[in-house]
PDB file of C-alpha atoms in Angstrom:
ATOM      1  CA  UNK A   1    -106.314 -44.303  50.740  1.00 50.00           C
ATOM      2  CA  UNK A   2    -103.819 -41.636  51.828  1.00 70.00           C
ATOM      3  CA  UNK A   3    -100.677 -42.145  53.869  1.00 78.00           C
ATOM      4  CA  UNK A   4    -100.525 -40.731  57.377  1.00 91.00           C
ATOM      5  CA  UNK A   5     -98.556 -37.518  57.629  1.00 93.00           C
ATOM      6  CA  UNK A   6     -95.873 -39.094  59.821  1.00 94.00           C
ATOM      7  CA  UNK A   7     -95.344 -41.886  57.335  1.00 94.00           C
ATOM      8  CA  UNK A   8     -95.212 -39.478  54.388  1.00 93.00           C
ATOM      9  CA  UNK A   9     -92.645 -37.248  56.132  1.00 96.00           C
ATOM     10  CA  UNK A  10     -90.464 -40.325  56.850  1.00 96.00           C
ATOM     11  CA  UNK A  11     -90.684 -41.469  53.223  1.00 94.00           C
ATOM     12  CA  UNK A  12     -89.892 -37.937  51.984  1.00 97.00           C
ATOM     13  CA  UNK A  13     -86.841 -37.680  54.220  1.00 97.00           C
ATOM     14  CA  UNK A  14     -85.663 -41.087  52.974  1.00 97.00           C
ATOM     15  CA  UNK A  15     -85.901 -40.009  49.346  1.00 97.00           C
ATOM     16  CA  UNK A  16     -83.904 -36.857  50.109  1.00 98.00           C
ATOM     17  CA  UNK A  17     -81.309 -38.845  52.083  1.00 97.00           C
ATOM     18  CA  UNK A  18     -80.829 -41.266  49.204  1.00 97.00           C
ATOM     19  CA  UNK A  19     -80.013 -38.292  47.061  1.00 97.00           C
ATOM     20  CA  UNK A  20     -77.567 -36.780  49.549  1.00 98.00           C
ATOM     21  CA  UNK A  21     -79.861 -33.929  50.600  1.00 98.00           C
ATOM     22  CA  UNK A  22     -80.190 -33.137  54.254  1.00 98.00           C
ATOM     23  CA  UNK A  23     -83.687 -32.495  55.655  1.00 98.00           C
ATOM     24  CA  UNK A  24     -84.824 -31.695  59.185  1.00 98.00           C
ATOM     25  CA  UNK A  25     -88.188 -31.789  60.851  1.00 98.00           C
ATOM     26  CA  UNK A  26     -88.388 -28.279  62.292  1.00 97.00           C
ATOM     27  CA  UNK A  27     -91.932 -28.660  63.597  1.00 96.00           C
ATOM     28  CA  UNK A  28     -93.628 -31.990  64.285  1.00 96.00           C
ATOM     29  CA  UNK A  29     -97.356 -31.755  63.688  1.00 94.00           C
ATOM     30  CA  UNK A  30    -100.184 -34.240  63.933  1.00 93.00           C
ATOM     31  CA  UNK A  31     -98.941 -37.719  62.969  1.00 93.00           C
ATOM     32  CA  UNK A  32    -102.151 -38.758  61.305  1.00 92.00           C
ATOM     33  CA  UNK A  33    -103.481 -35.754  59.365  1.00 87.00           C
ATOM     34  CA  UNK A  34    -101.274 -32.706  59.926  1.00 88.00           C
ATOM     35  CA  UNK A  35    -100.577 -30.449  56.932  1.00 93.00           C
ATOM     36  CA  UNK A  36     -96.976 -30.133  55.773  1.00 96.00           C
ATOM     37  CA  UNK A  37     -94.864 -27.176  54.737  1.00 98.00           C
ATOM     38  CA  UNK A  38     -91.565 -27.722  52.962  1.00 98.00           C
ATOM     39  CA  UNK A  39     -88.955 -25.025  53.354  1.00 98.00           C
ATOM     40  CA  UNK A  40     -86.255 -25.283  50.699  1.00 98.00           C
ATOM     41  CA  UNK A  41     -83.129 -23.512  51.941  1.00 98.00           C
ATOM     42  CA  UNK A  42     -80.615 -22.940  49.154  1.00 98.00           C
ATOM     43  CA  UNK A  43     -77.960 -21.954  51.725  1.00 98.00           C
ATOM     44  CA  UNK A  44     -77.373 -18.513  50.132  1.00 98.00           C
ATOM     45  CA  UNK A  45     -79.766 -16.518  52.317  1.00 98.00           C
ATOM     46  CA  UNK A  46     -82.736 -17.440  50.106  1.00 98.00           C
ATOM     47  CA  UNK A  47     -85.511 -19.957  50.634  1.00 98.00           C
ATOM     48  CA  UNK A  48     -88.801 -21.140  49.086  1.00 98.00           C
ATOM     49  CA  UNK A  49     -91.761 -22.382  51.063  1.00 98.00           C
ATOM     50  CA  UNK A  50     -94.083 -25.072  49.578  1.00 98.00           C
ATOM     51  CA  UNK A  51     -97.518 -26.152  50.638  1.00 96.00           C
ATOM     52  CA  UNK A  52     -99.633 -28.993  49.272  1.00 90.00           C
ATOM     53  CA  UNK A  53    -102.802 -27.841  47.594  1.00 88.00           C
ATOM     54  CA  UNK A  54    -105.800 -29.994  46.672  1.00 84.00           C
ATOM     55  CA  UNK A  55    -107.982 -29.292  43.644  1.00 82.00           C
ATOM     56  CA  UNK A  56    -111.488 -29.547  45.114  1.00 85.00           C
ATOM     57  CA  UNK A  57    -113.003 -30.497  41.759  1.00 86.00           C
ATOM     58  CA  UNK A  58    -110.649 -33.385  40.913  1.00 87.00           C
ATOM     59  CA  UNK A  59    -109.033 -34.243  44.221  1.00 81.00           C
ATOM     60  CA  UNK A  60    -105.588 -33.864  42.579  1.00 81.00           C
ATOM     61  CA  UNK A  61    -102.803 -32.857  44.875  1.00 84.00           C
ATOM     62  CA  UNK A  62     -99.868 -30.626  43.954  1.00 89.00           C
ATOM     63  CA  UNK A  63     -97.250 -28.584  45.656  1.00 94.00           C
ATOM     64  CA  UNK A  64     -97.546 -24.797  45.321  1.00 94.00           C
ATOM     65  CA  UNK A  65     -95.158 -22.043  46.312  1.00 97.00           C
ATOM     66  CA  UNK A  66     -96.410 -20.229  49.404  1.00 97.00           C
ATOM     67  CA  UNK A  67     -93.453 -17.824  49.821  1.00 98.00           C
ATOM     68  CA  UNK A  68     -90.067 -17.115  48.287  1.00 98.00           C
ATOM     69  CA  UNK A  69     -87.220 -14.715  49.066  1.00 98.00           C
ATOM     70  CA  UNK A  70     -84.941 -13.905  51.967  1.00 98.00           C
ATOM     71  CA  UNK A  71     -84.773 -16.812  54.391  1.00 98.00           C
ATOM     72  CA  UNK A  72     -85.859 -14.524  57.283  1.00 98.00           C
ATOM     73  CA  UNK A  73     -89.022 -13.530  55.361  1.00 98.00           C
ATOM     74  CA  UNK A  74     -89.830 -17.134  54.555  1.00 98.00           C
ATOM     75  CA  UNK A  75     -89.296 -18.039  58.203  1.00 98.00           C
ATOM     76  CA  UNK A  76     -91.851 -15.301  59.020  1.00 98.00           C
ATOM     77  CA  UNK A  77     -94.345 -16.988  56.729  1.00 97.00           C
ATOM     78  CA  UNK A  78     -93.750 -20.284  58.508  1.00 97.00           C
ATOM     79  CA  UNK A  79     -94.323 -18.622  61.885  1.00 97.00           C
ATOM     80  CA  UNK A  80     -97.610 -17.047  60.695  1.00 96.00           C
ATOM     81  CA  UNK A  81     -98.824 -20.433  59.386  1.00 96.00           C
ATOM     82  CA  UNK A  82     -97.900 -22.210  62.603  1.00 95.00           C
ATOM     83  CA  UNK A  83     -99.607 -19.531  64.686  1.00 95.00           C
ATOM     84  CA  UNK A  84    -103.022 -20.674  63.399  1.00 93.00           C
ATOM     85  CA  UNK A  85    -102.270 -24.352  62.752  1.00 94.00           C
ATOM     86  CA  UNK A  86    -100.508 -26.073  65.651  1.00 89.00           C
ATOM     87  CA  UNK A  87    -100.818 -29.488  63.870  1.00 93.00           C
ATOM     88  CA  UNK A  88     -98.613 -28.222  61.026  1.00 96.00           C
ATOM     89  CA  UNK A  89     -95.402 -30.064  60.116  1.00 97.00           C
ATOM     90  CA  UNK A  90     -92.439 -28.082  58.816  1.00 98.00           C
ATOM     91  CA  UNK A  91     -89.597 -29.872  57.041  1.00 98.00           C
ATOM     92  CA  UNK A  92     -86.501 -27.869  56.091  1.00 98.00           C
ATOM     93  CA  UNK A  93     -84.574 -29.120  53.091  1.00 98.00           C
ATOM     94  CA  UNK A  94     -81.048 -27.835  52.449  1.00 98.00           C
ATOM     95  CA  UNK A  95     -79.822 -27.978  48.871  1.00 98.00           C
ATOM     96  CA  UNK A  96     -77.733 -25.403  47.034  1.00 98.00           C
ATOM     97  CA  UNK A  97     -79.106 -26.650  43.688  1.00 98.00           C
ATOM     98  CA  UNK A  98     -82.735 -26.173  44.807  1.00 97.00           C
ATOM     99  CA  UNK A  99     -83.737 -29.824  44.537  1.00 97.00           C
ATOM    100  CA  UNK A 100     -86.714 -30.865  46.655  1.00 97.00           C
ATOM    101  CA  UNK A 101     -88.121 -34.050  44.982  1.00 97.00           C
ATOM    102  CA  UNK A 102     -91.686 -33.109  45.864  1.00 96.00           C
ATOM    103  CA  UNK A 103     -92.777 -34.360  42.459  1.00 91.00           C
ATOM    104  CA  UNK A 104     -91.388 -37.858  43.030  1.00 90.00           C
ATOM    105  CA  UNK A 105     -94.176 -40.387  42.182  1.00 88.00           C
ATOM    106  CA  UNK A 106     -93.365 -42.363  45.301  1.00 85.00           C
ATOM    107  CA  UNK A 107     -94.792 -39.531  47.387  1.00 83.00           C
ATOM    108  CA  UNK A 108     -98.231 -39.423  45.748  1.00 77.00           C
TER     109      UNK A 108
END
């Protein structure tokens, strides 16, 4: 059984908050089954965009890098993704050290 997207985003933001990392929901997608993009802003003009990928053979989920580079270019990638998926969530994480906690077992 998988968590709803809204619940997952809330749990993710709580984990970040407990570690002193600000995160903002930039785009609120479908609460039940919307896909999620995580934009990691390192506050130096650079950013990395992550998307969850599912291995169709095993069902395993993992986060993969969708884009990296100048924040404006990463924002362009977000805009393109949102143009064809209106149910997409976008969460922006701000951390100079590049921490995102996407591999935290509590988020599986």
